[in-house]
Amino acid sequence: MTLPLVLGECLALDLDPRDLSALRAQLFAPGALNGLLELAAGENMLALLAGRLLDAGLVPPDRPGKPGAQDVLRRHLAAHLARRDTMAAHLREILAVLNGLGIRPLLLKGARSLWEGRPSWRYLRDIDLLVPVDAAHPAQDALAAIGYGPDASLAERPDRHHLAPLYKAGFPGWVEIHRSGGNRYAERLLPTSELLAASAIAEGGGLSVRLLPPAMHLLHAAVHHHVGHGGDARGTVSLKGLYEFASAANGLTEEGKHWVVARSARHPRLAAMLEFWLAAAALLFRLPVETPFSIGDDAAARAEKTFLGDAHSLWKYPGYGDEIRMACAAERLRRSPGGENLVGRQLLRWKVIASMLPTLRRRVRL
């Protein structure tokens, strides 16, 4: 069994106590636990895994007077929670300044977990704040006035969807002021205007922010990983992003699940992405996939190839083939608005290609 699959067994959403003995035997084998911990650390999932290993008794007990694996994991968890507390304190400092300018930022991705205080296992490298375009530079300047500044060693990229990352002494990460919810590739699938329109004001501790509905938060995160970080191009899936997706999908209400399916159906690539991520989450983390969620045979096969197949490819971007095949599949297009007839399905196929053209042109230049 490959390490990602072992990680998935440890983090399974429906971990069965009857499976623990076999899993312990596998993890207690020489070198097995170290390899798993290295993978989790590389994927920024070590705190998540440490909590599960300790809770389920999946690490050898420490000997009296001789700290071992359990002690190491407990110390890492304590450091992780302390880091989150520090980031949350900085978030409150930042929000106080922005609120003073009349700006209520939309908390993207992990920033929301700092605001809500859950899930505590979520690791985040930075704080992502989406503000109206005309508020981006005033927000950046206001944070500079309280000690947040860019890294002079990083090249300027003025065309990015967020301004230069800001750092501050004592802050274990950085802040990004976003002008849009994602890069130009993600924007075609889930535009910023829709995110802002759907967001709602949340208040607490004298501060005010905007939050997405849980279903849209889930979809935005999946688009961020799949398209924004190029998983679609490379044929890869972020293990951290996938677990966060699985956990969030498992907690959606029926109404939320129906919304995700209906919104994804509005773009063939979103519909294909949703099925693929559901299939990958079911395969790796045992996400229950029930109506209205569904998984096509091609989605299941793509998930298996991603985690069980040969990762070697002669092409630099092997994921595009699967991306186009799934998004253009006639059976899936028939479930999309406008896909009831042959002409409509062909137009939807053109929509798929059009959404990828900026990406493909950029790859050629590279």
CSV table of N, CA and C in Angstrom, one decimal, residues 19-124:
chain,number,residue,atom,x,y,z
A,19,ASP,N,-10.6,-2.0,12.4
A,19,ASP,CA,-9.5,-1.9,11.5
A,19,ASP,C,-8.2,-1.4,12.2
A,20,LEU,N,-8.3,-1.1,13.5
A,20,LEU,CA,-7.2,-0.4,14.1
A,20,LEU,C,-6.0,-1.4,14.4
A,21,SER,N,-6.3,-2.7,14.7
A,21,SER,CA,-5.3,-3.7,14.9
A,21,SER,C,-4.4,-3.8,13.7
A,22,ALA,N,-5.0,-4.0,12.5
A,22,ALA,CA,-4.3,-4.2,11.3
A,22,ALA,C,-3.5,-2.9,11.0
A,23,LEU,N,-4.1,-1.8,11.2
A,23,LEU,CA,-3.4,-0.5,10.9
A,23,LEU,C,-2.2,-0.3,11.8
A,24,ARG,N,-2.4,-0.7,13.1
A,24,ARG,CA,-1.2,-0.6,14.0
A,24,ARG,C,-0.1,-1.5,13.6
A,25,ALA,N,-0.4,-2.7,13.2
A,25,ALA,CA,0.6,-3.6,12.8
A,25,ALA,C,1.4,-3.0,11.6
A,26,GLN,N,0.7,-2.4,10.7
A,26,GLN,CA,1.3,-1.8,9.5
A,26,GLN,C,2.2,-0.6,9.9
A,27,LEU,N,1.7,0.2,10.8
A,27,LEU,CA,2.5,1.4,11.2
A,27,LEU,C,3.6,1.1,12.2
A,28,PHE,N,3.5,0.0,12.9
A,28,PHE,CA,4.6,-0.3,13.8
A,28,PHE,C,5.7,-1.1,13.1
A,29,ALA,N,5.6,-1.4,11.9
A,29,ALA,CA,6.7,-2.0,11.1
A,29,ALA,C,7.9,-1.0,11.0
A,30,PRO,N,9.1,-1.5,11.0
A,30,PRO,CA,10.3,-0.6,11.0
A,30,PRO,C,10.2,0.4,9.8
A,31,GLY,N,10.4,1.7,10.2
A,31,GLY,CA,10.4,2.7,9.2
A,31,GLY,C,9.1,3.2,8.7
A,32,ALA,N,8.0,2.5,9.0
A,32,ALA,CA,6.7,2.8,8.4
A,32,ALA,C,6.2,4.2,8.9
A,33,LEU,N,6.2,4.3,10.3
A,33,LEU,CA,5.7,5.5,10.9
A,33,LEU,C,6.5,6.8,10.5
A,34,ASN,N,7.8,6.6,10.4
A,34,ASN,CA,8.6,7.8,10.0
A,34,ASN,C,8.3,8.2,8.6
A,35,GLY,N,8.1,7.3,7.7
A,35,GLY,CA,7.8,7.6,6.3
A,35,GLY,C,6.4,8.3,6.2
A,36,LEU,N,5.5,7.9,7.0
A,36,LEU,CA,4.1,8.5,7.0
A,36,LEU,C,4.2,9.9,7.6
A,37,LEU,N,4.9,10.1,8.6
A,37,LEU,CA,5.1,11.4,9.2
A,37,LEU,C,5.8,12.4,8.3
A,38,GLU,N,6.8,11.9,7.6
A,38,GLU,CA,7.4,12.7,6.6
A,38,GLU,C,6.5,13.2,5.5
A,39,LEU,N,5.7,12.3,5.0
A,39,LEU,CA,4.7,12.6,4.0
A,39,LEU,C,3.7,13.7,4.5
A,40,ALA,N,3.2,13.4,5.7
A,40,ALA,CA,2.3,14.4,6.3
A,40,ALA,C,2.9,15.8,6.5
A,41,ALA,N,4.1,15.8,7.0
A,41,ALA,CA,4.8,17.1,7.2
A,41,ALA,C,5.0,17.8,5.8
A,42,GLY,N,5.3,17.1,4.8
A,42,GLY,CA,5.5,17.7,3.5
A,42,GLY,C,4.2,18.2,2.9
A,43,GLU,N,3.1,17.6,3.3
A,43,GLU,CA,1.8,18.0,2.8
A,43,GLU,C,1.1,19.0,3.8
A,44,ASN,N,1.8,19.5,4.8
A,44,ASN,CA,1.2,20.4,5.8
A,44,ASN,C,0.0,19.8,6.5
A,45,MET,N,0.1,18.4,6.8
A,45,MET,CA,-1.0,17.7,7.5
A,45,MET,C,-0.5,17.0,8.8
A,46,LEU,N,0.6,17.5,9.3
A,46,LEU,CA,1.2,16.7,10.4
A,46,LEU,C,0.4,16.9,11.7
A,47,ALA,N,-0.2,18.1,11.9
A,47,ALA,CA,-1.0,18.2,13.1
A,47,ALA,C,-2.3,17.4,13.0
A,48,LEU,N,-2.9,17.4,11.8
A,48,LEU,CA,-4.0,16.6,11.6
A,48,LEU,C,-3.8,15.1,11.8
A,49,LEU,N,-2.7,14.6,11.3
A,49,LEU,CA,-2.3,13.2,11.4
A,49,LEU,C,-1.9,12.9,12.9
A,50,ALA,N,-1.2,13.8,13.5
A,50,ALA,CA,-0.8,13.6,14.9
A,50,ALA,C,-2.0,13.4,15.8
A,51,GLY,N,-3.0,14.2,15.6
A,51,GLY,CA,-4.2,14.1,16.5
A,51,GLY,C,-4.9,12.8,16.3
A,52,ARG,N,-5.0,12.3,15.0
A,52,ARG,CA,-5.6,11.0,14.8
A,52,ARG,C,-4.8,9.9,15.3
A,53,LEU,N,-3.5,9.9,15.1
A,53,LEU,CA,-2.7,8.8,15.6
A,53,LEU,C,-2.8,8.7,17.2
A,54,LEU,N,-2.8,9.9,17.8
A,54,LEU,CA,-2.9,9.8,19.3
A,54,LEU,C,-4.3,9.4,19.8
A,55,ASP,N,-5.3,9.9,19.1
A,55,ASP,CA,-6.6,9.6,19.6
A,55,ASP,C,-7.0,8.1,19.3
A,56,ALA,N,-6.4,7.5,18.2
A,56,ALA,CA,-6.8,6.2,17.9
A,56,ALA,C,-5.7,5.2,18.4
A,57,GLY,N,-4.7,5.6,19.1
A,57,GLY,CA,-3.7,4.7,19.7
A,57,GLY,C,-2.9,4.1,18.6
A,58,LEU,N,-2.5,4.8,17.5
A,58,LEU,CA,-1.8,4.3,16.4
A,58,LEU,C,-0.3,4.5,16.4
A,59,VAL,N,0.2,4.9,17.6
A,59,VAL,CA,1.6,5.0,17.8
A,59,VAL,C,2.0,4.3,19.0
A,60,PRO,N,3.2,3.7,19.0
A,60,PRO,CA,3.6,2.9,20.2
A,60,PRO,C,3.6,3.8,21.5
A,61,PRO,N,3.2,3.3,22.6
A,61,PRO,CA,3.2,4.1,23.8
A,61,PRO,C,4.6,4.4,24.3
A,62,ASP,N,4.8,5.6,24.9
A,62,ASP,CA,6.1,6.0,25.4
A,62,ASP,C,6.4,5.1,26.6
A,63,ARG,N,7.7,4.9,26.8
A,63,ARG,CA,8.1,4.2,28.0
A,63,ARG,C,8.2,5.1,29.1
A,64,PRO,N,8.0,4.7,30.4
A,64,PRO,CA,8.1,5.5,31.5
A,64,PRO,C,9.5,6.2,31.6
A,65,GLY,N,9.5,7.5,31.7
A,65,GLY,CA,10.8,8.2,31.8
A,65,GLY,C,11.6,8.3,30.5
A,66,LYS,N,11.0,7.8,29.4
A,66,LYS,CA,11.7,7.8,28.1
A,66,LYS,C,10.8,8.3,27.0
A,67,PRO,N,10.7,9.6,26.7
A,67,PRO,CA,9.8,10.2,25.7
A,67,PRO,C,10.0,9.5,24.4
A,68,GLY,N,8.9,9.2,23.7
A,68,GLY,CA,9.0,8.6,22.4
A,68,GLY,C,8.1,9.3,21.4
A,69,ALA,N,7.5,8.5,20.5
A,69,ALA,CA,6.7,9.1,19.4
A,69,ALA,C,5.5,9.9,20.0
A,70,GLN,N,4.8,9.4,21.0
A,70,GLN,CA,3.7,10.1,21.5
A,70,GLN,C,4.0,11.5,22.0
A,71,ASP,N,5.2,11.6,22.7
A,71,ASP,CA,5.6,12.8,23.3
A,71,ASP,C,5.9,13.8,22.1
A,72,VAL,N,6.6,13.3,21.1
A,72,VAL,CA,6.9,14.2,19.9
A,72,VAL,C,5.7,14.7,19.3
A,73,LEU,N,4.7,13.8,19.1
A,73,LEU,CA,3.4,14.3,18.5
A,73,LEU,C,2.6,15.3,19.3
A,74,ARG,N,2.6,15.0,20.6
A,74,ARG,CA,2.0,16.0,21.5
A,74,ARG,C,2.6,17.4,21.5
A,75,ARG,N,3.9,17.4,21.5
A,75,ARG,CA,4.6,18.6,21.4
A,75,ARG,C,4.4,19.4,20.1
A,76,HIS,N,4.3,18.6,19.0
A,76,HIS,CA,4.0,19.2,17.7
A,76,HIS,C,2.6,19.8,17.7
A,77,LEU,N,1.6,19.0,18.3
A,77,LEU,CA,0.3,19.6,18.3
A,77,LEU,C,0.2,20.8,19.2
A,78,ALA,N,0.9,20.9,20.3
A,78,ALA,CA,0.9,22.1,21.1
A,78,ALA,C,1.5,23.3,20.3
A,79,ALA,N,2.6,23.0,19.6
A,79,ALA,CA,3.2,24.1,18.8
A,79,ALA,C,2.3,24.5,17.7
A,80,HIS,N,1.6,23.6,17.0
A,80,HIS,CA,0.6,23.9,16.0
A,80,HIS,C,-0.5,24.8,16.5
A,81,LEU,N,-1.1,24.5,17.7
A,81,LEU,CA,-2.2,25.3,18.3
A,81,LEU,C,-1.7,26.6,18.7
A,82,ALA,N,-0.4,26.7,19.2
A,82,ALA,CA,0.1,28.0,19.6
A,82,ALA,C,0.3,28.9,18.3
A,83,ARG,N,0.8,28.2,17.2
A,83,ARG,CA,0.9,29.0,16.0
A,83,ARG,C,-0.4,29.5,15.5
A,84,ARG,N,-1.4,28.7,15.6
A,84,ARG,CA,-2.8,29.2,15.2
A,84,ARG,C,-3.2,30.4,16.1
A,85,ASP,N,-3.0,30.3,17.4
A,85,ASP,CA,-3.3,31.4,18.3
A,85,ASP,C,-2.6,32.7,17.9
A,86,THR,N,-1.4,32.5,17.5
A,86,THR,CA,-0.6,33.7,17.1
A,86,THR,C,-1.2,34.3,15.8
A,87,MET,N,-1.5,33.4,14.9
A,87,MET,CA,-2.0,33.9,13.6
A,87,MET,C,-3.4,34.6,13.8
A,88,ALA,N,-4.2,34.0,14.7
A,88,ALA,CA,-5.5,34.5,15.0
A,88,ALA,C,-5.4,35.9,15.6
A,89,ALA,N,-4.4,36.1,16.5
A,89,ALA,CA,-4.2,37.4,17.1
A,89,ALA,C,-3.8,38.4,16.1
A,90,HIS,N,-3.0,38.0,15.1
A,90,HIS,CA,-2.6,39.0,14.1
A,90,HIS,C,-3.8,39.2,13.2
A,91,LEU,N,-4.6,38.2,12.9
A,91,LEU,CA,-5.8,38.5,12.1
A,91,LEU,C,-6.7,39.5,12.8
A,92,ARG,N,-6.9,39.4,14.1
A,92,ARG,CA,-7.7,40.4,14.8
A,92,ARG,C,-7.1,41.8,14.7
A,93,GLU,N,-5.7,41.9,14.8
A,93,GLU,CA,-5.1,43.2,14.6
A,93,GLU,C,-5.3,43.8,13.2
A,94,ILE,N,-5.2,42.9,12.2
A,94,ILE,CA,-5.4,43.3,10.8
A,94,ILE,C,-6.8,43.8,10.6
A,95,LEU,N,-7.8,43.0,11.1
A,95,LEU,CA,-9.2,43.4,10.9
A,95,LEU,C,-9.6,44.7,11.6
A,96,ALA,N,-9.0,44.9,12.8
A,96,ALA,CA,-9.3,46.2,13.4
A,96,ALA,C,-8.8,47.4,12.6
A,97,VAL,N,-7.7,47.3,11.9
A,97,VAL,CA,-7.2,48.3,11.1
A,97,VAL,C,-8.1,48.5,9.8
A,98,LEU,N,-8.4,47.3,9.2
A,98,LEU,CA,-9.3,47.4,8.0
A,98,LEU,C,-10.7,47.9,8.3
A,99,ASN,N,-11.2,47.4,9.4
A,99,ASN,CA,-12.6,47.9,9.8
A,99,ASN,C,-12.6,49.4,10.0
A,100,GLY,N,-11.4,49.9,10.5
A,100,GLY,CA,-11.3,51.3,10.7
A,100,GLY,C,-11.4,52.1,9.5
A,101,LEU,N,-11.1,51.5,8.3
A,101,LEU,CA,-11.2,52.1,7.0
A,101,LEU,C,-12.5,51.8,6.4
A,102,GLY,N,-13.4,51.1,7.1
A,102,GLY,CA,-14.7,50.8,6.5
A,102,GLY,C,-14.6,49.5,5.6
A,103,ILE,N,-13.6,48.8,5.7
A,103,ILE,CA,-13.4,47.6,4.9
A,103,ILE,C,-13.8,46.3,5.7
A,104,ARG,N,-14.7,45.6,5.2
A,104,ARG,CA,-15.0,44.2,5.8
A,104,ARG,C,-14.5,43.2,4.8
A,105,PRO,N,-13.3,42.6,5.0
A,105,PRO,CA,-12.7,41.7,4.1
A,105,PRO,C,-13.5,40.3,4.1
A,106,LEU,N,-13.5,39.7,2.9
A,106,LEU,CA,-14.0,38.3,2.8
A,106,LEU,C,-12.9,37.4,3.2
A,107,LEU,N,-13.1,36.6,4.2
A,107,LEU,CA,-12.1,35.6,4.7
A,107,LEU,C,-12.1,34.4,3.8
A,108,LEU,N,-11.0,34.2,3.1
A,108,LEU,CA,-10.8,33.1,2.2
A,108,LEU,C,-10.1,32.0,2.8
A,109,LYS,N,-10.4,30.7,2.5
A,109,LYS,CA,-9.7,29.5,2.8
A,109,LYS,C,-9.4,29.4,4.3
A,110,GLY,N,-8.1,29.3,4.7
A,110,GLY,CA,-7.8,29.1,6.1
A,110,GLY,C,-8.1,30.2,7.0
A,111,ALA,N,-8.2,31.5,6.5
A,111,ALA,CA,-8.5,32.6,7.3
A,111,ALA,C,-9.8,32.4,8.1
A,112,ARG,N,-10.8,31.8,7.4
A,112,ARG,CA,-12.1,31.5,8.0
A,112,ARG,C,-11.9,30.6,9.2
A,113,SER,N,-11.0,29.7,9.2
A,113,SER,CA,-10.8,28.8,10.3
A,113,SER,C,-10.3,29.5,11.5
A,114,LEU,N,-9.5,30.5,11.3
A,114,LEU,CA,-8.9,31.3,12.4
A,114,LEU,C,-10.1,32.1,13.0
A,115,TRP,N,-10.9,32.7,12.2
A,115,TRP,CA,-12.1,33.5,12.7
A,115,TRP,C,-13.0,32.6,13.5
A,116,GLU,N,-13.3,31.4,13.0
A,116,GLU,CA,-14.3,30.5,13.7
A,116,GLU,C,-13.7,29.6,14.7
A,117,GLY,N,-12.3,29.5,14.7
A,117,GLY,CA,-11.7,28.7,15.7
A,117,GLY,C,-11.8,27.2,15.4
A,118,ARG,N,-12.2,26.8,14.2
A,118,ARG,CA,-12.3,25.4,13.9
A,118,ARG,C,-12.2,25.3,12.3
A,119,PRO,N,-11.8,24.1,11.9
A,119,PRO,CA,-11.2,23.0,12.6
A,119,PRO,C,-9.8,23.4,13.2
A,120,SER,N,-9.6,23.0,14.4
A,120,SER,CA,-8.3,23.3,15.0
A,120,SER,C,-7.1,22.7,14.3
A,121,TRP,N,-7.4,21.5,13.6
A,121,TRP,CA,-6.3,20.8,12.9
A,121,TRP,C,-5.8,21.5,11.7
A,122,ARG,N,-6.6,22.5,11.2
A,122,ARG,CA,-6.2,23.1,9.9
A,122,ARG,C,-5.0,23.9,9.9
A,123,TYR,N,-4.0,23.6,9.1
A,123,TYR,CA,-2.8,24.3,9.0
A,123,TYR,C,-2.9,25.4,7.9
A,124,LEU,N,-2.4,26.5,8.1
A,124,LEU,CA,-2.4,27.5,7.0
A,124,LEU,C,-1.1,28.3,7.1
